[in-house]
Short mmCIF file of C-alpha atoms in Angstrom, two decimals:
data_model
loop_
_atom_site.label_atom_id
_atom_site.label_comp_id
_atom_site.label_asym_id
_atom_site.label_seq_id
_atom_site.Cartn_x
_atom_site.Cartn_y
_atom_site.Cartn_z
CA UNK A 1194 1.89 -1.65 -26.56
CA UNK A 1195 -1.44 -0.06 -25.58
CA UNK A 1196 -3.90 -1.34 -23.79
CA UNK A 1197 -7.01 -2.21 -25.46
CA UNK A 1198 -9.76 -3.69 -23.77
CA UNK A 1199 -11.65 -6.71 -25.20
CA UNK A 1200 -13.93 -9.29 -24.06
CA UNK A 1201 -10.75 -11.60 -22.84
CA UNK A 1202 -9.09 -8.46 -20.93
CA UNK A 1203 -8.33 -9.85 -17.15
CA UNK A 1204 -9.64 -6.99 -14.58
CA UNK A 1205 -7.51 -6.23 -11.46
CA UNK A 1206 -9.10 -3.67 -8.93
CA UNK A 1207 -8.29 -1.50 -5.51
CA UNK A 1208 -10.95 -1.64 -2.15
CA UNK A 1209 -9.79 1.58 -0.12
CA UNK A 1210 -11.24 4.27 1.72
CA UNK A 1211 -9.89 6.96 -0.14
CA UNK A 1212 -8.75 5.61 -3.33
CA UNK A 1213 -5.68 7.17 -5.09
CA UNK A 1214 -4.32 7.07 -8.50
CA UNK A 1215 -1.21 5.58 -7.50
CA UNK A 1216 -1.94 1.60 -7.87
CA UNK A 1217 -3.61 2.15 -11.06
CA UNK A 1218 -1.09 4.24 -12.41
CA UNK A 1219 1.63 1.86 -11.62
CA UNK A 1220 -0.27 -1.62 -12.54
CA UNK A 1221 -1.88 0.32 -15.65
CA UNK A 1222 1.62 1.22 -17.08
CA UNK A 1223 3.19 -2.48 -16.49
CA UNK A 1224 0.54 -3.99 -18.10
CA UNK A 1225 1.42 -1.80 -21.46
CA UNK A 1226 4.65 -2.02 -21.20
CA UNK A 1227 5.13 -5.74 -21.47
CA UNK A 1228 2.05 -6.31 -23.21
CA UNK A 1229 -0.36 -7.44 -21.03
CA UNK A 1230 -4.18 -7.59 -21.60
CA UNK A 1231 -5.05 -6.75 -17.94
CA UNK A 1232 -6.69 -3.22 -16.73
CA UNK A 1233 -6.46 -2.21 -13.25
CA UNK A 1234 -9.34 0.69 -12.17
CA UNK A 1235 -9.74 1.67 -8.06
CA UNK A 1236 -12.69 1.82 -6.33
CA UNK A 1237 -14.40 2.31 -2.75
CA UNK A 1238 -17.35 0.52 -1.10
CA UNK A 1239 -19.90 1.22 1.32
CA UNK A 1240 -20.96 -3.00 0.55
CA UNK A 1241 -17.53 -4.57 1.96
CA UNK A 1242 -19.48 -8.47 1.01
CA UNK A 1243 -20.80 -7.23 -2.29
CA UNK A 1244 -17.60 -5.86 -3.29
CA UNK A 1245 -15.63 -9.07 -2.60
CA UNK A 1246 -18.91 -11.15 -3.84
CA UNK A 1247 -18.22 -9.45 -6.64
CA UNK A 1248 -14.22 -10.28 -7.33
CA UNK A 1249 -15.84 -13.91 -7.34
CA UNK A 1250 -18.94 -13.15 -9.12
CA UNK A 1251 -17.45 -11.37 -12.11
CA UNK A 1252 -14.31 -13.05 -12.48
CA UNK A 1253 -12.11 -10.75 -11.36
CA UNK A 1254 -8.66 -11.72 -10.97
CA UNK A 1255 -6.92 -9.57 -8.22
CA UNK A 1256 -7.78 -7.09 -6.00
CA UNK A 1257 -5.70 -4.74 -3.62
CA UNK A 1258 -6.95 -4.16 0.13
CA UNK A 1259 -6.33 -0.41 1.76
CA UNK A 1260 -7.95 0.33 4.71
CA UNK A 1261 -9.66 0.07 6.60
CA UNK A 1262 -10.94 -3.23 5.25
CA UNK A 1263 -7.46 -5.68 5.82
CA UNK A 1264 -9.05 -7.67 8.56
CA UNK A 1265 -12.89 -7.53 7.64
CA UNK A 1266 -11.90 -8.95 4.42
CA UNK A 1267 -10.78 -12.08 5.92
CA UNK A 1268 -14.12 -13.47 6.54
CA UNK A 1269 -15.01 -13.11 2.77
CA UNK A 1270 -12.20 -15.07 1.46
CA UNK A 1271 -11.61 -18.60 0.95
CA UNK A 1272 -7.79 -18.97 2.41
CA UNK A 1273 -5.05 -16.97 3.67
CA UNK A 1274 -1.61 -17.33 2.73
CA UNK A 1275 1.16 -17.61 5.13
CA UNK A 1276 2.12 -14.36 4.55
CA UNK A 1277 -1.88 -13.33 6.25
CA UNK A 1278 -2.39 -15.88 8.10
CA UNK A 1279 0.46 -14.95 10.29
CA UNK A 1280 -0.39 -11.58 11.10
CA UNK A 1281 -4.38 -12.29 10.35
CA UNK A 1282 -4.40 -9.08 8.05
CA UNK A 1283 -4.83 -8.94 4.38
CA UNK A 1284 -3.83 -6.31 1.23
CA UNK A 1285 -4.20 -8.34 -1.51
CA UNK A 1286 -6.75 -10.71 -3.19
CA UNK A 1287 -5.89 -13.28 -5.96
CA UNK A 1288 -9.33 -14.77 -7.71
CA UNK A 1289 -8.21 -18.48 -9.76
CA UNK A 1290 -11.75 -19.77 -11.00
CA UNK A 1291 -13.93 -18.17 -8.14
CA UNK A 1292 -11.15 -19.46 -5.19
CA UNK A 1293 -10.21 -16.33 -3.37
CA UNK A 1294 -6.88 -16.51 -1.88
CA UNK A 1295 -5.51 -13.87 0.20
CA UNK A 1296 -2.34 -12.49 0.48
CA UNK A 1297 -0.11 -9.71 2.68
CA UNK A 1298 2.61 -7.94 0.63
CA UNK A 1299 2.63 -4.91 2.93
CA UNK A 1300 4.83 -7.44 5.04
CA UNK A 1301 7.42 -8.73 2.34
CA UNK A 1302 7.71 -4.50 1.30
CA UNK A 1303 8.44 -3.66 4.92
CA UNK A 1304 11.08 -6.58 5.67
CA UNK A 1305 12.11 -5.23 2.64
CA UNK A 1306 12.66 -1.73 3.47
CA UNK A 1307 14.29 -2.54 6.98
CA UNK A 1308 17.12 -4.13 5.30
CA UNK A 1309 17.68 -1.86 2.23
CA UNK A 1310 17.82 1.12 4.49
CA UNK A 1311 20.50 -1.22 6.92
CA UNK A 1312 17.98 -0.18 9.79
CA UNK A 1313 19.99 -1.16 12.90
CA UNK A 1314 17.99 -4.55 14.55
CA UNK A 1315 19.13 -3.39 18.15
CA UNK A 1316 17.19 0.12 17.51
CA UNK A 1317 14.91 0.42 20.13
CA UNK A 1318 11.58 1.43 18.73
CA UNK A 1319 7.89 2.60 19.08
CA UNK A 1320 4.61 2.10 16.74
CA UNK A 1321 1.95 4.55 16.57
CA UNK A 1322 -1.11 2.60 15.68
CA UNK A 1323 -3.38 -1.29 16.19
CA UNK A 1324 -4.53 -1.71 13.10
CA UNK A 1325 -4.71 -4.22 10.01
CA UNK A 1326 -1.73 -2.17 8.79
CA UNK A 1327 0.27 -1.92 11.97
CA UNK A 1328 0.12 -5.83 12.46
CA UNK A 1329 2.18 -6.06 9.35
CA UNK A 1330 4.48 -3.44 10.45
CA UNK A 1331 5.17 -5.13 13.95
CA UNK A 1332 5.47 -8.27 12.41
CA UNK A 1333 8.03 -7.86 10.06
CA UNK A 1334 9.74 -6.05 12.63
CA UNK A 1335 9.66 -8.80 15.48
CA UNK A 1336 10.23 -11.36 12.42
CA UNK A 1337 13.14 -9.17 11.46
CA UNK A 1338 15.16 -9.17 14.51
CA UNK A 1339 13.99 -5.83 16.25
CA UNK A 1340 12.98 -6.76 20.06
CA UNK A 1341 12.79 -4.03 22.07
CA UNK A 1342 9.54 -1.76 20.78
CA UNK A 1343 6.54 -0.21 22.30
CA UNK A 1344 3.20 -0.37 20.88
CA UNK A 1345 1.89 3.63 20.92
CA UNK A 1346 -1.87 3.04 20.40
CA UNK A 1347 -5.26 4.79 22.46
CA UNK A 1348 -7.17 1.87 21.67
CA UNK A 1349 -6.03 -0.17 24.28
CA UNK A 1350 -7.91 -3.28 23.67
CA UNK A 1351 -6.59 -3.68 19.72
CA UNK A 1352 -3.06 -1.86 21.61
CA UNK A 1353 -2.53 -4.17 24.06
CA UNK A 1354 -3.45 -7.51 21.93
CA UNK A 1355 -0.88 -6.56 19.17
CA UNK A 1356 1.67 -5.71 21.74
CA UNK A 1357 0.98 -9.29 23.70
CA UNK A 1358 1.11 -11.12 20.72
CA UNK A 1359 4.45 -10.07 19.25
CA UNK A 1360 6.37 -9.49 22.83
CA UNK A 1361 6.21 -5.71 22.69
CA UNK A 1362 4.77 -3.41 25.12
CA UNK A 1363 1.65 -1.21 25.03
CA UNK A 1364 1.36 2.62 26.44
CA UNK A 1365 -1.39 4.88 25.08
CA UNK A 1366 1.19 7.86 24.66
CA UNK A 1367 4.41 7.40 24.22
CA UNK A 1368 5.31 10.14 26.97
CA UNK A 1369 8.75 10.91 27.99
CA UNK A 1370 10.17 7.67 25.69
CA UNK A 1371 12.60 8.61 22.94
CA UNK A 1372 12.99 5.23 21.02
CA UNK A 1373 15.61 5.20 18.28
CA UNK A 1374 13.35 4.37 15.42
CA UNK A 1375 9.48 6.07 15.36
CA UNK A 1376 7.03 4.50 12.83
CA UNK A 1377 3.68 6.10 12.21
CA UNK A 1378 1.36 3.55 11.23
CA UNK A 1379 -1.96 6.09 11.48
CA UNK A 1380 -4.12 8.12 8.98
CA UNK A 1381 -2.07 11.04 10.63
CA UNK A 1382 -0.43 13.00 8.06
CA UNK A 1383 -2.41 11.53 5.20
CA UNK A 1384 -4.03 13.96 2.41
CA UNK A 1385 -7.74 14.70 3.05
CA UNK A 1386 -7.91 12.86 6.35
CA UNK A 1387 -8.67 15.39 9.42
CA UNK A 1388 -4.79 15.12 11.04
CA UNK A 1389 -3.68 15.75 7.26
CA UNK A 1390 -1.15 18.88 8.72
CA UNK A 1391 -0.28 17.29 11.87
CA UNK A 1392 2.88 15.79 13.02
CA UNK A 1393 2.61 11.83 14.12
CA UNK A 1394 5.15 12.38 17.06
CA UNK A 1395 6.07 15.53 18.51
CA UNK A 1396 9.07 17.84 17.02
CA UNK A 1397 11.39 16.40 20.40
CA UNK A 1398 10.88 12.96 19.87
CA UNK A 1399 11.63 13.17 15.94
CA UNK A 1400 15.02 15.00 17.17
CA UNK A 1401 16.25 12.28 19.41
CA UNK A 1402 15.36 9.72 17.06
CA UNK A 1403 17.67 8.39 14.59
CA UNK A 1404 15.28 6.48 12.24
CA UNK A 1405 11.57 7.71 11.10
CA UNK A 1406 9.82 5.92 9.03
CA UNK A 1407 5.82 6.69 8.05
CA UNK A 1408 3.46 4.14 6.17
CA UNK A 1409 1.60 7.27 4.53
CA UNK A 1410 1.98 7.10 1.22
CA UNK A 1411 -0.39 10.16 -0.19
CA UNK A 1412 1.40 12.45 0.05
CA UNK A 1413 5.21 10.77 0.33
CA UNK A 1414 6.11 13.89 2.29
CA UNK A 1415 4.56 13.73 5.19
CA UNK A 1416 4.67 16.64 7.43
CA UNK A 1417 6.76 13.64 9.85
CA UNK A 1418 8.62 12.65 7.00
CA UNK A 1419 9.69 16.32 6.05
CA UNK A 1420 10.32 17.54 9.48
CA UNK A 1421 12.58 13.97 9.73
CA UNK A 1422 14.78 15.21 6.35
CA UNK A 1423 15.00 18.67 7.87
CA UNK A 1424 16.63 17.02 10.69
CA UNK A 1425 18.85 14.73 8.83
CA UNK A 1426 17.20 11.14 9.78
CA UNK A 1427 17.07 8.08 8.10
CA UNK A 1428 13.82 8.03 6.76
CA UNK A 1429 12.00 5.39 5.19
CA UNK A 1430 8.67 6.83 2.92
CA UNK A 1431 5.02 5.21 2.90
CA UNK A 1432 5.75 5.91 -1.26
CA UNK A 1433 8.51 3.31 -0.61
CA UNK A 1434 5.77 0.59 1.18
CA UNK A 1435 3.73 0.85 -1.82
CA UNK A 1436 5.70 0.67 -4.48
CA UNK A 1437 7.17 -2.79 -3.35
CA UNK A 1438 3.78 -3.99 -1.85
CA UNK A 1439 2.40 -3.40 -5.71
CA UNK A 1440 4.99 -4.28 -7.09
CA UNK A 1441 4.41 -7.73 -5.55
CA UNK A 1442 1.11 -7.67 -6.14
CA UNK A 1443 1.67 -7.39 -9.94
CA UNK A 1444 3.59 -10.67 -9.64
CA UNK A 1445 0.73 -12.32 -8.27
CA UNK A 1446 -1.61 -11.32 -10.63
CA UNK A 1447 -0.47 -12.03 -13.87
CA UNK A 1448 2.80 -14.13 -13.08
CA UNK A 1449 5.16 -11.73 -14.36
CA UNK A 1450 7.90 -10.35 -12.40
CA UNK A 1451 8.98 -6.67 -14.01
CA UNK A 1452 12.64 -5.81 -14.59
CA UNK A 1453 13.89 -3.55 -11.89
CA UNK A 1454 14.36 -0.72 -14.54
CA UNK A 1455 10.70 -1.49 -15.63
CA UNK A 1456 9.41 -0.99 -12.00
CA UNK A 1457 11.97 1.86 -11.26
CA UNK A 1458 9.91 3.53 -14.39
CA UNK A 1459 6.60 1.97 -13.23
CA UNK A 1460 6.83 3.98 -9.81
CA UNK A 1461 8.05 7.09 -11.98
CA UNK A 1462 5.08 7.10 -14.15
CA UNK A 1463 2.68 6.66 -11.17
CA UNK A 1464 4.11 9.67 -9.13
CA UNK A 1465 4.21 12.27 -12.52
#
């Protein structure tokens, strides 16, 4: 079925820095395949209130939160679900008749991803990063079992609170540690960001590790993630975090919960 806007079509939006085509790709194609009058379109702000004033104002029904907005959003909405409140850090906003309800499915796609990939729980680990996004991260990590990490972060302050609050410890570098499991959870890597060519850990560390797994999703390979393959890792893909994450935010949207063949072709479409 294509989509054909009308007067009754339900809008679903994107807040990000650098917005991609990857969300509305995916949410775009669901919505024709099973028939859905939605339309999903991204967007950026410079107005973080007017932007969210305006999911209420105008009725519109969800929106997804990239960074770096996960935790300033939190003041604009009207309550956090569990999966949030938990980790006080947000990626997705449901609107039901002006009520904004936040939500974090970064954290269901990473618990996720830790068991599909049969990611050992005794793995010793570190984190590169404090933010919104690395609070989900660490928490479905210390939810999921995995005790012994270090929190790799130069802002100390944000470093050293995440690292309190989930039992981990804090270093500014990681140094001469060689953790099992390295998980980049920084715009390193990322297309048009600054570090876009750079490597999250250095080339030693990635060869004593046995698991590396990046949160970069644009582009999938990472120059961390590549160098991982080349050394025959396990590797789990920021194209992987996404595609669950929006997958889940789909669900909450319109109440629909996609075949796995549809999403499987959903996540296909939204790559080509």
């Amino acid at each position: 079925m294509q989509i054909n806007p009308n007067k009754d079509t339900q809008l679903c939006m994107s807040l990000s820095a650098r917005p991609g085509n990857f969300g509305l790709r995916f949410h775009n194609h669901l919505y024709e395949q099973l028939g859905l009058n939605f339309y999903y379109k991204a967007f950026s702000s410079q107005d973080l209130p007017g932007a969210v004033g305006g999911i209420r104002a105008l009725g519109i029904r969800g929106c997804g939160v990239s960074m770096p907005f996960k935790e300033d959003c939190i003041a604009l909405v009207d309550e956090l679900d569990p999966s949030a409140a938990a980790i006080q850090s947000i990626n997705t906003i449901v609107n039901t008749d002006g009520h904004l309800k936040a939500y974090n499915t970064d954290y269901i796609a990473i618990a996720q991803l830790l068991q599909t990939h049969a990611v050992p729980k005794d793995s010793t680990f570190a984190l590169r990063g404090s933010g919104g996004m690395a609070k989900a991260v660490a928490s479905a990590l210390r939810d999921g079992g995995y005790s012994n990490g270090l929190i790799v972060a130069r802002n100390e302050t944000a470093g050293r609170a995440l690292a309190g609050s989930l039992g981990y410890e804090w270093q500014a570098e990681l140094g001469q540690r060689r953790p099992q499991m390295l998980i980049n959870v920084t715009p390193i890597g990322m297309t048009g960001g600054p570090e876009a060519d750079q490597l999250a850990f250095e080339p030693e560390t990635i060869a004593a590790a046995e698991t590396v797994f990046d949160v970069v999703a644009i582009p999938s390979q990472t120059p961390l993630i590549v160098r991982a393959q080349a050394e025959g890792k396990r590797v789990i893909t920021g194209l992987e975090v996404i595609a669950i994450q929006a997958l889940e935010q789909f669900v909450l949207y319109t109440g629909v919960r996609p075949s796995a063949e549809q999403f499987k072709k959903a996540v296909a479409f939204a790559r080509s």
